[in-house]
Structures are given as structure tokens and as C-alpha cells.
XYZ file of C-alpha atoms in Angstrom:
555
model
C -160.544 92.196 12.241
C -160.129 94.029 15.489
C -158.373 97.533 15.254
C -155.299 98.324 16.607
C -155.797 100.077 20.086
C -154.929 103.971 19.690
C -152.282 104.221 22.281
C -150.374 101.232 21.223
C -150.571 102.949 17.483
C -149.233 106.020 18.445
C -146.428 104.411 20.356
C -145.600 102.174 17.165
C -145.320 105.127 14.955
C -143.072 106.935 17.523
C -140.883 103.889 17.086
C -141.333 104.088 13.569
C -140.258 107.633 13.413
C -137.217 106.670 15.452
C -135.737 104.307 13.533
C -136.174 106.607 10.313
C -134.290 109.303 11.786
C -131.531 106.632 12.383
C -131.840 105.550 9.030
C -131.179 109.315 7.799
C -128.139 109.328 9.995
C -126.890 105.399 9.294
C -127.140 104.838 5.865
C -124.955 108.207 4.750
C -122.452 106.689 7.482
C -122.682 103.308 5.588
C -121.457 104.821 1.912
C -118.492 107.337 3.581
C -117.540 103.862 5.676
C -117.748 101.838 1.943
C -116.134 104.498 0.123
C -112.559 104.457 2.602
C -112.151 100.699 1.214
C -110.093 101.797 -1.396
C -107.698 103.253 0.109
C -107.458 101.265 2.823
C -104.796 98.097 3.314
C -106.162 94.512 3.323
C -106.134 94.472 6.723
C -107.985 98.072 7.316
C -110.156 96.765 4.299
C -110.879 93.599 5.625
C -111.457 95.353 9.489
C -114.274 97.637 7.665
C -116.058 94.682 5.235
C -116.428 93.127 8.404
C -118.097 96.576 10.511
C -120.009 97.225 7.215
C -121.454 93.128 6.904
C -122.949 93.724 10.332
C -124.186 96.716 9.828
C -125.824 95.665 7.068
C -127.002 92.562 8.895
C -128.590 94.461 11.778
C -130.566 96.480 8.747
C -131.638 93.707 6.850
C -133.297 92.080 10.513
C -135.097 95.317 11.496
C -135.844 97.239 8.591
C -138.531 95.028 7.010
C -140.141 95.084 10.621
C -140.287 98.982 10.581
C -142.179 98.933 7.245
C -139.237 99.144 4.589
C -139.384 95.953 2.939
C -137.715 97.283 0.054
C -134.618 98.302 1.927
C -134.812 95.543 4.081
C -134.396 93.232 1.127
C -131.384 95.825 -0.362
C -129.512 95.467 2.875
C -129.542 91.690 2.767
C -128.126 91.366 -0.410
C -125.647 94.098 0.387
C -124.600 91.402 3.285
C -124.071 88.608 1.359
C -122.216 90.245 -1.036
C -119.897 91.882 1.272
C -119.656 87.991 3.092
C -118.177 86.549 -0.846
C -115.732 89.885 -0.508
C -114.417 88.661 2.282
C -114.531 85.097 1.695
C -112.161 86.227 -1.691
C -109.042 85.742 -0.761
C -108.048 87.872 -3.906
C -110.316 90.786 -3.661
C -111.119 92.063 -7.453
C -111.213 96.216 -7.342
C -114.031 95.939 -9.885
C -115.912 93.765 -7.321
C -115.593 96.354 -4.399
C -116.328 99.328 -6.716
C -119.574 97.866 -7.262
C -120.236 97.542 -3.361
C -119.026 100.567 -2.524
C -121.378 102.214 -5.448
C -123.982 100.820 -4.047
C -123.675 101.360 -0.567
C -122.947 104.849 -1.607
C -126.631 104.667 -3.506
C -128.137 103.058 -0.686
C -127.458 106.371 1.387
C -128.229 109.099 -0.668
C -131.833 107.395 -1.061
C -134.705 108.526 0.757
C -136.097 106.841 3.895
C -139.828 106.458 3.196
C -141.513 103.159 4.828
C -143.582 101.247 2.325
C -145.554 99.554 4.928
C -146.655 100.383 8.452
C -146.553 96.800 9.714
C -148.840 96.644 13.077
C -150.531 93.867 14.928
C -153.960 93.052 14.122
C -155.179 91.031 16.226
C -153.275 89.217 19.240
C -154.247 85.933 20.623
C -154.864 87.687 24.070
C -155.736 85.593 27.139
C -158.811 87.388 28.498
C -159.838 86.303 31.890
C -162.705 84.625 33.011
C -165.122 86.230 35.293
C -165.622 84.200 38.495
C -168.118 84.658 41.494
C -165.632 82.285 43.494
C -165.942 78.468 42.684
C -165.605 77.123 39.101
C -169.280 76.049 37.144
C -169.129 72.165 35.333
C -171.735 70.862 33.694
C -171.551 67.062 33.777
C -173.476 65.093 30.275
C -173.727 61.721 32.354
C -176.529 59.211 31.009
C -175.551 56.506 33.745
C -177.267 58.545 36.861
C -175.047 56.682 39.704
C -171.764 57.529 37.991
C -172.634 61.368 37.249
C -173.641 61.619 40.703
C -170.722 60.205 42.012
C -169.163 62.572 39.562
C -170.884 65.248 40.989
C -170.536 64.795 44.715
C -166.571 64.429 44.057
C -166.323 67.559 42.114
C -168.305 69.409 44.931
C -166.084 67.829 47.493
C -162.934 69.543 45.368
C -164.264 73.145 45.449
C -166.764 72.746 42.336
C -170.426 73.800 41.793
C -170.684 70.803 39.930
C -174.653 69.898 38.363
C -175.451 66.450 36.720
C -177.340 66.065 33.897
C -178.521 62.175 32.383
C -180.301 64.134 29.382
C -179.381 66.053 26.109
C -182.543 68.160 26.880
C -181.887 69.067 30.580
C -178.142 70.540 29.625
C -179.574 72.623 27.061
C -182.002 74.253 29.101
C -179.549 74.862 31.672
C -177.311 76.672 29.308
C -180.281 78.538 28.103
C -180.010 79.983 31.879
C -175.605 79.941 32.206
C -172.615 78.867 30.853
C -170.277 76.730 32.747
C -166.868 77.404 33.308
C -166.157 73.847 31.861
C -168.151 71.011 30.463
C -167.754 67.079 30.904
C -169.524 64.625 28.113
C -169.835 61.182 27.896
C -168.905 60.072 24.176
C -171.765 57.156 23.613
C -174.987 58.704 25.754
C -177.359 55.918 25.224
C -180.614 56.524 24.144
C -179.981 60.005 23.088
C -181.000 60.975 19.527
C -176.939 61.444 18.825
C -174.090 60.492 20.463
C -172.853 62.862 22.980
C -169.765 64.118 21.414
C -172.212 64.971 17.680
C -173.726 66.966 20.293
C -170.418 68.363 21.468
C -169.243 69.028 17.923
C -173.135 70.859 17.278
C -172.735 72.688 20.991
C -169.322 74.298 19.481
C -171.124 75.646 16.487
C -173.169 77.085 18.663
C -170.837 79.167 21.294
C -169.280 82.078 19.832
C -166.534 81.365 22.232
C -165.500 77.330 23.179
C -165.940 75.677 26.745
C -163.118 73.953 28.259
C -164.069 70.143 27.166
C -163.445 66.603 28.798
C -165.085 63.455 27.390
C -165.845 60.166 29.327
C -165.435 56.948 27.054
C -165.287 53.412 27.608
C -162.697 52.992 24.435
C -160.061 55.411 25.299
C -157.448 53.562 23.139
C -159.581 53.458 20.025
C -157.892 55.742 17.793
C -161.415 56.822 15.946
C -162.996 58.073 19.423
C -159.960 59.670 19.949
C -160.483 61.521 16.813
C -163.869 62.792 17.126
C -163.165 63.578 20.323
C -160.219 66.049 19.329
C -162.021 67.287 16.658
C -165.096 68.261 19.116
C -162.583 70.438 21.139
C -161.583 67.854 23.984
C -158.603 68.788 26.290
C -158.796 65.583 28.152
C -160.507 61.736 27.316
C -160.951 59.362 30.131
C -161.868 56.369 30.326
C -164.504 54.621 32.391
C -164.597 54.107 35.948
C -163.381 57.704 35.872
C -160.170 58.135 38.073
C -161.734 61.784 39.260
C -158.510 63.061 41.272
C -156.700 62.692 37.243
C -159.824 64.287 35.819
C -159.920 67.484 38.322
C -156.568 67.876 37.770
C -156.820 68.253 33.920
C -159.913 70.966 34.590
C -157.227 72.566 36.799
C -154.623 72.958 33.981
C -157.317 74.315 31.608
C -158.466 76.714 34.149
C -154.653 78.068 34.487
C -154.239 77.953 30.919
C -156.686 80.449 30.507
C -156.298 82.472 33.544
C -152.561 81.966 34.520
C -150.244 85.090 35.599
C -148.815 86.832 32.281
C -146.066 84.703 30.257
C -142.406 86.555 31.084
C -140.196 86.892 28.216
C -136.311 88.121 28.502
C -135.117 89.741 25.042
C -131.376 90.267 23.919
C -131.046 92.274 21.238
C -128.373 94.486 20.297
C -130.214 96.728 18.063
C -132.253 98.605 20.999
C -135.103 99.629 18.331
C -135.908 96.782 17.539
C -135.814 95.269 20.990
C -137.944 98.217 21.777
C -140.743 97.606 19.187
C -140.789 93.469 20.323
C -141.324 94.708 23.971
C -143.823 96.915 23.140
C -145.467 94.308 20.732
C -145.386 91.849 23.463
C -146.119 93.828 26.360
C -149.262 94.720 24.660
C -150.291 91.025 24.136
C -150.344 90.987 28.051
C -146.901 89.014 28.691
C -144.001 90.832 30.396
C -141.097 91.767 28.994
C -137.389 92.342 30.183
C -134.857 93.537 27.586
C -131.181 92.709 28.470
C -129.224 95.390 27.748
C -125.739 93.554 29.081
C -124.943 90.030 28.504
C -122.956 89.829 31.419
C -125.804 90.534 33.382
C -128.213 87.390 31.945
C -128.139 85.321 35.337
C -129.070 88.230 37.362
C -132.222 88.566 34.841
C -132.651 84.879 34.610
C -132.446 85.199 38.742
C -134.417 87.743 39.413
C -137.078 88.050 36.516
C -137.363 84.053 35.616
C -137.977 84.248 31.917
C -140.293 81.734 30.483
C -138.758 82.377 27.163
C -135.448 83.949 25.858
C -135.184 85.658 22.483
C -131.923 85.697 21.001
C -130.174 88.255 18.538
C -127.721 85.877 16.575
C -125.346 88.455 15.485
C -124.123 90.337 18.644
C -120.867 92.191 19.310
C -118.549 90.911 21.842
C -121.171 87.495 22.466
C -122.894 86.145 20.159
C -126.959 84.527 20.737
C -125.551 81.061 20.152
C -122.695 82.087 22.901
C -124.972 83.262 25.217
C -127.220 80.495 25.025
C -124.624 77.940 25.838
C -123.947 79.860 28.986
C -127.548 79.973 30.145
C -127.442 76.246 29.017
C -124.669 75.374 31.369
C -126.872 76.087 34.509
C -128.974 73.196 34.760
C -131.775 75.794 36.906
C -132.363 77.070 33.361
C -132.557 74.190 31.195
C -136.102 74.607 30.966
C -136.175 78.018 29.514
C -136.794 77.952 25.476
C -134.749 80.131 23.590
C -135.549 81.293 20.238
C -132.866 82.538 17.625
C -134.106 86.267 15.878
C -132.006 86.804 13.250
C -131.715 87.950 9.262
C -129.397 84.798 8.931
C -130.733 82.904 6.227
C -128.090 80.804 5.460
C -129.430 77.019 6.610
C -126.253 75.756 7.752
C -125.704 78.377 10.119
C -128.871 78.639 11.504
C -128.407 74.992 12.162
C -125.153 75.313 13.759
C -126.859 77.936 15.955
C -129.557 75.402 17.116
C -127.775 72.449 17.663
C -125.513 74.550 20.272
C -128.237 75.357 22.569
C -131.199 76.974 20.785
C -134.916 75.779 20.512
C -136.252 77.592 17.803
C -135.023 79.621 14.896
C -137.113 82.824 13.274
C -135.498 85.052 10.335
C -135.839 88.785 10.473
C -138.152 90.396 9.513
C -141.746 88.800 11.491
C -144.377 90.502 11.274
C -146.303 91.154 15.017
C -148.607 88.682 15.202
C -145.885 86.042 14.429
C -143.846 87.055 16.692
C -146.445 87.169 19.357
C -147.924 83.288 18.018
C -144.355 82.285 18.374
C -143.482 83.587 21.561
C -146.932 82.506 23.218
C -146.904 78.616 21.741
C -143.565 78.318 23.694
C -144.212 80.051 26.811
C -147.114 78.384 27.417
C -145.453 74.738 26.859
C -142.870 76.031 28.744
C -145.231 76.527 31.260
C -146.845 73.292 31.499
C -143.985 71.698 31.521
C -142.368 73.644 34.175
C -145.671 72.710 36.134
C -145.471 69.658 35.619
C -142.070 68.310 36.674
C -142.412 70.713 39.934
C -145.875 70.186 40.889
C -146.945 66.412 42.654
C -149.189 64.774 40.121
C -152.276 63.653 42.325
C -152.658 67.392 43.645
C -151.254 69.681 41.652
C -149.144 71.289 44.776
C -145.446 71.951 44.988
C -143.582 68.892 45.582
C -141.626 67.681 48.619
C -138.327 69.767 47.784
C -140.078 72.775 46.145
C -142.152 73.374 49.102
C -139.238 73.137 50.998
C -136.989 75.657 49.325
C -139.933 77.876 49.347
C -139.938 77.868 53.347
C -136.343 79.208 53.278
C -137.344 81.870 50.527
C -139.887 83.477 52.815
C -138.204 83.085 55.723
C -135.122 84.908 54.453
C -137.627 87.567 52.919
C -139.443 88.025 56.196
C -136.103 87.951 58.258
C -135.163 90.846 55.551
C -138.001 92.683 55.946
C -139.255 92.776 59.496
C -142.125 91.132 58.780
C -143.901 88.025 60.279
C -144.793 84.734 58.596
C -146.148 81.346 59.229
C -145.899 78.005 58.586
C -148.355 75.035 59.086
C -148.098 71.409 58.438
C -151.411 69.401 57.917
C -152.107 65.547 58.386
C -154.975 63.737 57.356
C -156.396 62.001 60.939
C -156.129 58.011 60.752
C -155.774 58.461 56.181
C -154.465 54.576 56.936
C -158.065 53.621 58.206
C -159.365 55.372 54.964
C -156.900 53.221 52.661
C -157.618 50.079 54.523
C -161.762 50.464 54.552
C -162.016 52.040 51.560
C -159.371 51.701 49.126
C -156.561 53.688 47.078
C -159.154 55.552 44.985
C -160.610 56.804 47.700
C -158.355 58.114 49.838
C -156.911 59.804 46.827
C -160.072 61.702 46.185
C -159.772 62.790 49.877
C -156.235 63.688 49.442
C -157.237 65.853 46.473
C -160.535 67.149 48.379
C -158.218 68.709 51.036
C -155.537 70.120 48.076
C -158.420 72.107 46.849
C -159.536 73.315 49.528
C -156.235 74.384 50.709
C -155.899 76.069 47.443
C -159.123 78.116 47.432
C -159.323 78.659 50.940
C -155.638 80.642 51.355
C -154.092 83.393 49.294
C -152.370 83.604 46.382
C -149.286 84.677 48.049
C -149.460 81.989 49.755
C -147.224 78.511 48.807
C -148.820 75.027 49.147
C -146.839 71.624 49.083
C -147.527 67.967 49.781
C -145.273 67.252 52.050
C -145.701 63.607 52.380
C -148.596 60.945 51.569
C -151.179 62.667 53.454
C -149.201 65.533 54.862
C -149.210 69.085 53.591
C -147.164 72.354 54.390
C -148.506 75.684 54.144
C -146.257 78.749 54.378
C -147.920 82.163 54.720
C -146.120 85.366 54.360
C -147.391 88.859 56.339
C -149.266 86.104 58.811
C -148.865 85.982 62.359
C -149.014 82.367 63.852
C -152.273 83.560 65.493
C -153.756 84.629 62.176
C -152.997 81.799 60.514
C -154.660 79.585 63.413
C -157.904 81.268 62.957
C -157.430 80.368 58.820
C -156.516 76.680 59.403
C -159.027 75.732 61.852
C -161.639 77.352 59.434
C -159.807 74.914 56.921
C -160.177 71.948 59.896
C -164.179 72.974 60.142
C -164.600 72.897 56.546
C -163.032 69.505 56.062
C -165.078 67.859 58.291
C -168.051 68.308 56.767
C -166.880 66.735 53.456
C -168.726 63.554 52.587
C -166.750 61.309 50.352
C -168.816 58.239 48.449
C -166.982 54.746 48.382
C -168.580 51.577 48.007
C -172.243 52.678 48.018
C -171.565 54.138 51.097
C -170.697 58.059 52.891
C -167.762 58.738 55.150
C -166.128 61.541 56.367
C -162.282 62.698 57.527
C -160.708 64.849 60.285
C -157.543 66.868 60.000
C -154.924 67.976 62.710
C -152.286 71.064 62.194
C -149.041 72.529 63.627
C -148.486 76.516 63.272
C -144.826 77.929 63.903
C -143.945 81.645 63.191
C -140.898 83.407 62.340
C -141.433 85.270 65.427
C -138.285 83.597 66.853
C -134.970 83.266 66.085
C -134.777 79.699 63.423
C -133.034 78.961 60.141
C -135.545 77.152 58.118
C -134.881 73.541 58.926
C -136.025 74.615 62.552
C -139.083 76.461 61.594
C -140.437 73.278 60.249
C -139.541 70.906 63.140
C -141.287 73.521 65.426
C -144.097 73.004 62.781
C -144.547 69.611 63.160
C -144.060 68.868 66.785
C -147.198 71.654 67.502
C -148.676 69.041 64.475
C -147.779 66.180 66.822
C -149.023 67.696 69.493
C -152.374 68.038 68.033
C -152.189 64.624 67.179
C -151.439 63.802 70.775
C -154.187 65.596 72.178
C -156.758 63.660 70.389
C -156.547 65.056 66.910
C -158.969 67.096 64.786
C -157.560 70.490 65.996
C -154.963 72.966 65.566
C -151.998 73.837 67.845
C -149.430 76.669 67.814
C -145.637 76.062 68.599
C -144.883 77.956 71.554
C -141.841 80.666 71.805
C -140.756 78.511 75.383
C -140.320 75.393 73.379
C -137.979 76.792 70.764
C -135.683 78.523 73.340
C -136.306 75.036 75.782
């Protein structure tokens, strides 16, 4: 079991020590509240039940996470009776003088912490190291197919090898490990069948490969089995559709080295809140606590949460409150919210879900649930996000997304000063390809130039299929000179793809339009100056890259 890294320690224990000095403070303030019930009216009685029952309900979420169990546990039942007080509607004096006694008892008790509760090990997304392209290993027996394999894998931005024997991949992973591995299931005339040799190559690793497994039964249920159980993240079925098979390595790939998961807390105990930031911050996600509910769309705006944790119990709005505003916005119907609470009463925790919540988790949780919980969701979250925004064949924003994202940077670099580009990209005569060649390939070449766009520009930058074979590019801090010199390196590159179709080789051009913010334009304008230089390069015998001039915006 990994230790707990010294720094994060030493911060826990500060928060530790915190919330015992409030305890020394609180829980005297709880018995003098609990002893003025006597005296006080039914309504003054019933206004201080009520203070004291969440009070005690704030204590019984956060103490057990501090390390006192034992008052965490007190504190509950303290709640629940104080809830049948004021559920009486004849209030027994005998009743209350046993609450108040033991409030009274609770305070005068000292504040020692049974338990220093801290994370042991986190399920930490550690990045991959990378010397530029991405390493698969391909376990093809049928050498025409893994070469195809091979070649289209190459053509997306791969240093993709082919092996037809058991024996060849294990010497090569004598010499490296790839980055991801691709098996077929039967491998005939192979001692074993190739995914016995998966399930052996997993005992093996101390740490798993990314896995996808070729089949020719995808929809029998006992391949699909094996397969699962041998690690697979993706089964296809023979002839391979490639662009669908490249786009599966690509979600693994971001799976494991995606930016960190965001995570928006509302809490209104602010030690607690504290000790989940810190517990999550640590796992590598980021964390925003929300200090205001009033504030939650400027949060939601400006930090984009991938996962909202709710207090249930909150004074002036409630968690179940606040997530039916969030849910009113459809822009944030995506974002899971989980319920923290020390409710334990079913029906209410139900009541809380079915309003707008996604998940429910009673106070106290320990650090690595909280972290298991919060990462599972995120990272569905995540995929899901991706996947209703992003265009299926490439992986790229789609048509509206890019879009919007043209205005975004073009407001920023209006803001700023700065200078930024945008290019649109056409694949030359991508009917002739269709027509000659068929669907299947001019998707791979459609997907050949996504990746290339992708590895080839920066991550700043935003990419989007525009249309069937059209792309748009927008590049912040990039002159329309700058980003010339990038695209054409782009054009160059392209070219000297070979794609494989019907036995046979053939290649593809690509023409491009540049327009820069350097003139006045609202976005909509910045695009058609775009796409005329695009048609311009088309007119001018394609395969080349123009630049929209500042005399045809002001003509």
C-alpha cells in the first residue's frame, strides 16, 4: 500500500486540528443552545430544535470524516431525536430533558479523534511518456489484412508494426512496449488462440496495455466474454472498419492522458469542503468550492464542472434546490451531481434524487471513496460529453461547436489585442475518391487528414469538420502568415499519404483558405473571408494555400 505523500499529510492534520478547535468551541455552544429550551415558548423552542437538528446534522456528516466516528455516530442520533421532538406535536418535558442532558454531555466531553482517516492510495491517472506518435502492435495471422491494418494506422499518425506470429510479438516486446495492442481472437495455427495469449500477456505486465480484439463473431456472446475478461476496450469485427477502430484507440489514449477532471463543490460546512478539495486536488482533478449559491452559473460559466457535489442540508437553498436550478439550463444537463449528506432516511434521499440529482453518498466517506466516486462519474461524464459534441468518423468538434468556437476566439483576441487565424480545408476532387474507390475509403482519408490535423497543430488550437470533406481550423496568437507556413506543411504532408483500396495505392491533394482577425469582422465574416481565399485556391488549380487579403474585406 503506497504511503500517504508528506505534504498532503501535514496539510490533512492541519485540517484535522481545525475542525477540533471548532469542536471545542461548537459543542459547549450546542448544550447552552439545548439548555434555553426550557424556558423558551413553543415557538422560541421549536425556532432552536430546528438550529440545534442542523447543527447536529452538519456534525454527524463531517465528524466521522475528521476521525471521530464515535461522535459522529452521537450526533446522528442526537438528530433524529431532536427530528421526533419536533415532529411531537405535544412535546413531553421528560423527553426534552433527556436531549438537553445529553447535548449538555455531548459538550463537556473531550474532543479526541479516534481515527486519522487519510487516503491510501488514489486511482491517479499517470501519464504516458511519448516521443511524439503513439506505438501499436498489431497480432494479425492473415498477412494482407494486418498490413492493410498497418499502412492505415501509419496513414493516421501511428507507428504501427504487424506481426502474423505469437513468437515475433513477443520478441518485440522483449525490446518495447506499445502504447496499445490489437489481437485477433482465433490466430490460426498458433499453439492458443490469440486472446489465451492476451489473457497470459496480462499476467505478465505489471501494468495493462490498452486492448482491441479483431473477431469474425462479434455478436457471439462467449467471444464477447473472453474478450472482456482479457482486458478488451473495443471488439470488431472482420473486414475491420479502421476509421471506427482508430477512433476507439483515440478514446483510450484520452482516457488515460486527458486534461484533469474539474469538480465544483457546495458545501456549507467550509471544513469539510476544505478537506474534499484537498482530497481531490491531490488525486490530480481540480477543484472549485462555491462559497455562494447565487453565484453557481458564474462557476458553472466560467470553471465548467464535470461534476457537482451537493451538501443536502444548506441554509437559505438547499442541494436538491440548487440542483433544480442548474437543471433548468439545458447547457448543464450534462453535468452529474452527487448528493453528500448524513441523511439517511431513504425516502428523503429519494425525494432528493428524483428532483434533479444523479447520485446519492451519506456522510461520512472515507477518501478513497470519495475520490472512486467522484472519478467513475467524471470520467463518464466525459465521454459522454465527447461524444455528443465531437463528429463520430473523426473525433473533431462538430459543425456548430466549431462554429461557436470561432466567435469565442475572436471575441478573446478582439479583447486582448492579439491576432488569430482561421483556415478552412477541402479535400481536392474527395467525389473522385468516393466514386473510384468507395465509402470506406474515402473515410479512411477523411480520418487520415483529422489526424494529422490533430498532431500537426497545437493544443490551443480548435479543430472541426466543417462539412463532408471540409475542415475549419482556428488558431489563436497566429498571424494569417504563420498559420500559412503551418497549413501548407499540413498540404505537403498530405500528399504523400498512400491510401490502399482495392489492391491498389492512391493518393489525395488538399486546398486551404487563411483569414485573420487582423481586420475589422464579426465572426460570420471571418469565415466567409475563409472560404472564398479556400475557393480561390480551388480556382487556381488546387493543392495550395491562399490568404484572404485585407483589400477584399474592405472591397
Amino acid at each position: 500500500m503506497d504511503k500517504v505523500p508528506y505534504v498532503l499529510q501535514q496539510h490533512l492534520q492541519q485540517l484535522g486540528q481545525q475542525f477540533s478547535e471548532r469542536l471545542r468551541q461548537e459543542l459547549p455552544q450546542l448544550g447552552q443552545q439545548a439548555g434555553q429550551l426550557l424556558q423558551a415558548d413553543e415557538a422560541e423552542r421549536e425556532r432552536l430544535l430546528l438550529l440545534l437538528r442542523d447543527q447536529l446534522h452538519r456534525l454527524a456528516g463531517s465528524a466521522g470524516t475528521f476521525g471521530f466516528a464515535q461522535l459522529g455516530q452521537q450526533a446522528r442520533e442526537l438528530e433524529q431525536q431532536a427530528e421526533r421532538c419536533l415532529e411531537r406535536l405535544q412535546r413531553q418535558q421528560q423527553g426534552l430533558r433527556d436531549f438537553i442532558g445529553a447535548l449538555q454531555a455531548l459538550g463537556e466531553q473531550p474532543a479526541v479523534a479516534n481515527v486519522a482517516q487519510v487516503p491510501a492510495e488514489h486511482a491517479r491517472k499517470q501519464p504516458r511518456s511519448e516521443d511524439g506518435s503513439r506505438h501499436i502492435y498489431i497480432l494479425e495471422g492473415e498477412v494482407t489484412v494486418g498490413e492493410n491494418m498497418r499502412q492505415t494506422l501509419n496513414n493516421f499518425g501511428y507507428r504501427a508494426e504487424h506481426f502474423n506470429s505469437i513468437a515475433g510479438l513477443d520478441a518485440a516486446l522483449q525490446q518495447r512496449l506499445p502504447d496499445a495492442l490489437i489481437i485477433d481472437a482465433k490466430l490460426p495455427g498458433e499453439a492458443c488462440c490469440g486472446l489465451d495469449y492476451a489473457n497470459q500477456l496480462r499476467a505478465r505486465l505489471e501494468e495493462p496495455l490498452p486492448l482491441l480484439v479483431l473477431t469474425d463473431q462479434q455478436d457471439d456472446f462467449a467471444t464477447q466474454l473472453q474478450a472482456v475478461r482479457a482486458g478488451a476496450m473495443g471488439l470488431f469485427s472482420k473486414p475491420v472498419d479502421i476509421p471506427q477502430l482508430e477512433s476507439r484507440l483515440e478514446r483510450c489514449f484520452s482516457q488515460q492522458s486527458g486534461e484533469p477532471y474539474r469538480v465544483l463543490i457546495a458545501d456549507d460546512d467550509q471544513d469539510l469542503a476544505s478537506r474534499y478539495s484537498l482530497v481531490l486536488r491531490d488525486a490530480g482533478m481540480l477543484v472549485e468550492v462555491l462559497r455562494d449559491p447565487a453565484q453557481i452559473f458564474t462557476h458553472l460559466r466560467d470553471f465548467n464542472p464535470e461534476v457537482v457535489l451537493l451538501d443536502v442540508n444548506m441554509p437559505d437553498c438547499t442541494g436538491p434546490e440548487l440542483a433544480q436550478i442548474i437543471r433548468c439550463n439545458d447547457d448543464w444537463l450534462r453535468i452529474p451531481i452527487i448528493y453528500l449528506s448524513a441523511e439517511t432516511d431513504f425516502g428523503k434521499q429519494m425525494s432528493a434524487l428524483i428532483k434533479a440529482g444523479d447520485d446519492f453518498v451519506s456522510k461520512p466517506i472515507s477518501d478513497n471513496a470519495l475520490v472512486a466516486t467522484v472519478f467513475s462519474r467524471a470520467q463518464r461524464a466525459r465521454l459522454l460529453s465527447d461524444a455528443l459534441a465531437r463528429d463520430s468518423l473523426t473525433g473533431l468538434l462538430k459543425h456548430a461547436d466549431i462554429k461557436e468556437q470561432v466567435a469565442i476566439e475572436l471575441e478573446r483576441a478582439l479583447r486582448s489585442g492579439d491576432r488569430a487565424s482561421v483556415a478552412m480545408l477541402d479535400i481536392d476532387h474527395f467525389k473522385r475518391v468516393n466514386d473510384e474507390h468507395g465509402h470506406a475509403a474515402g473515410d479512411n482519408v477523411i480520418r487520415a487528414l483529422a489526424n494529422l490535423l490533430r498532431q500537426r497543430l497545437r493544443r490551443i488550437d480548435s479543430l472541426g469538420r466543417y462539412g463532408g470533406e471540409e475542415f475549419l481550423a482556428v488558431l489563436p496568437d497566429c498571424t494569417p502568415q504563420q498559420a500559412r507556413v503551418i497549413v501548407d506543411e499540413i498540404r505537403e504532408r498530405f500528399a504523400e499519404l498512400r491510401f490502399i483500396a482495392d489492391g491498389g495505392e492512391f493518393s489525395c491533394t488538399l486546398s486551404a483558405g487563411i483569414a485573420g482577425t487582423d481586420v475589422d469582422s464579426d465572426a460570420e465574416q471571418l469565415r466567409e473571408r475563409a472560404d472564398k481565399a479556400l475557393y480561390a485556391a480551388k480556382h487556381s488549380g488546387r493543392n495550395q494555400v491562399q490568404v484572404a487579403s485585407r483589400e477584399e474585406h474592405r472591397g
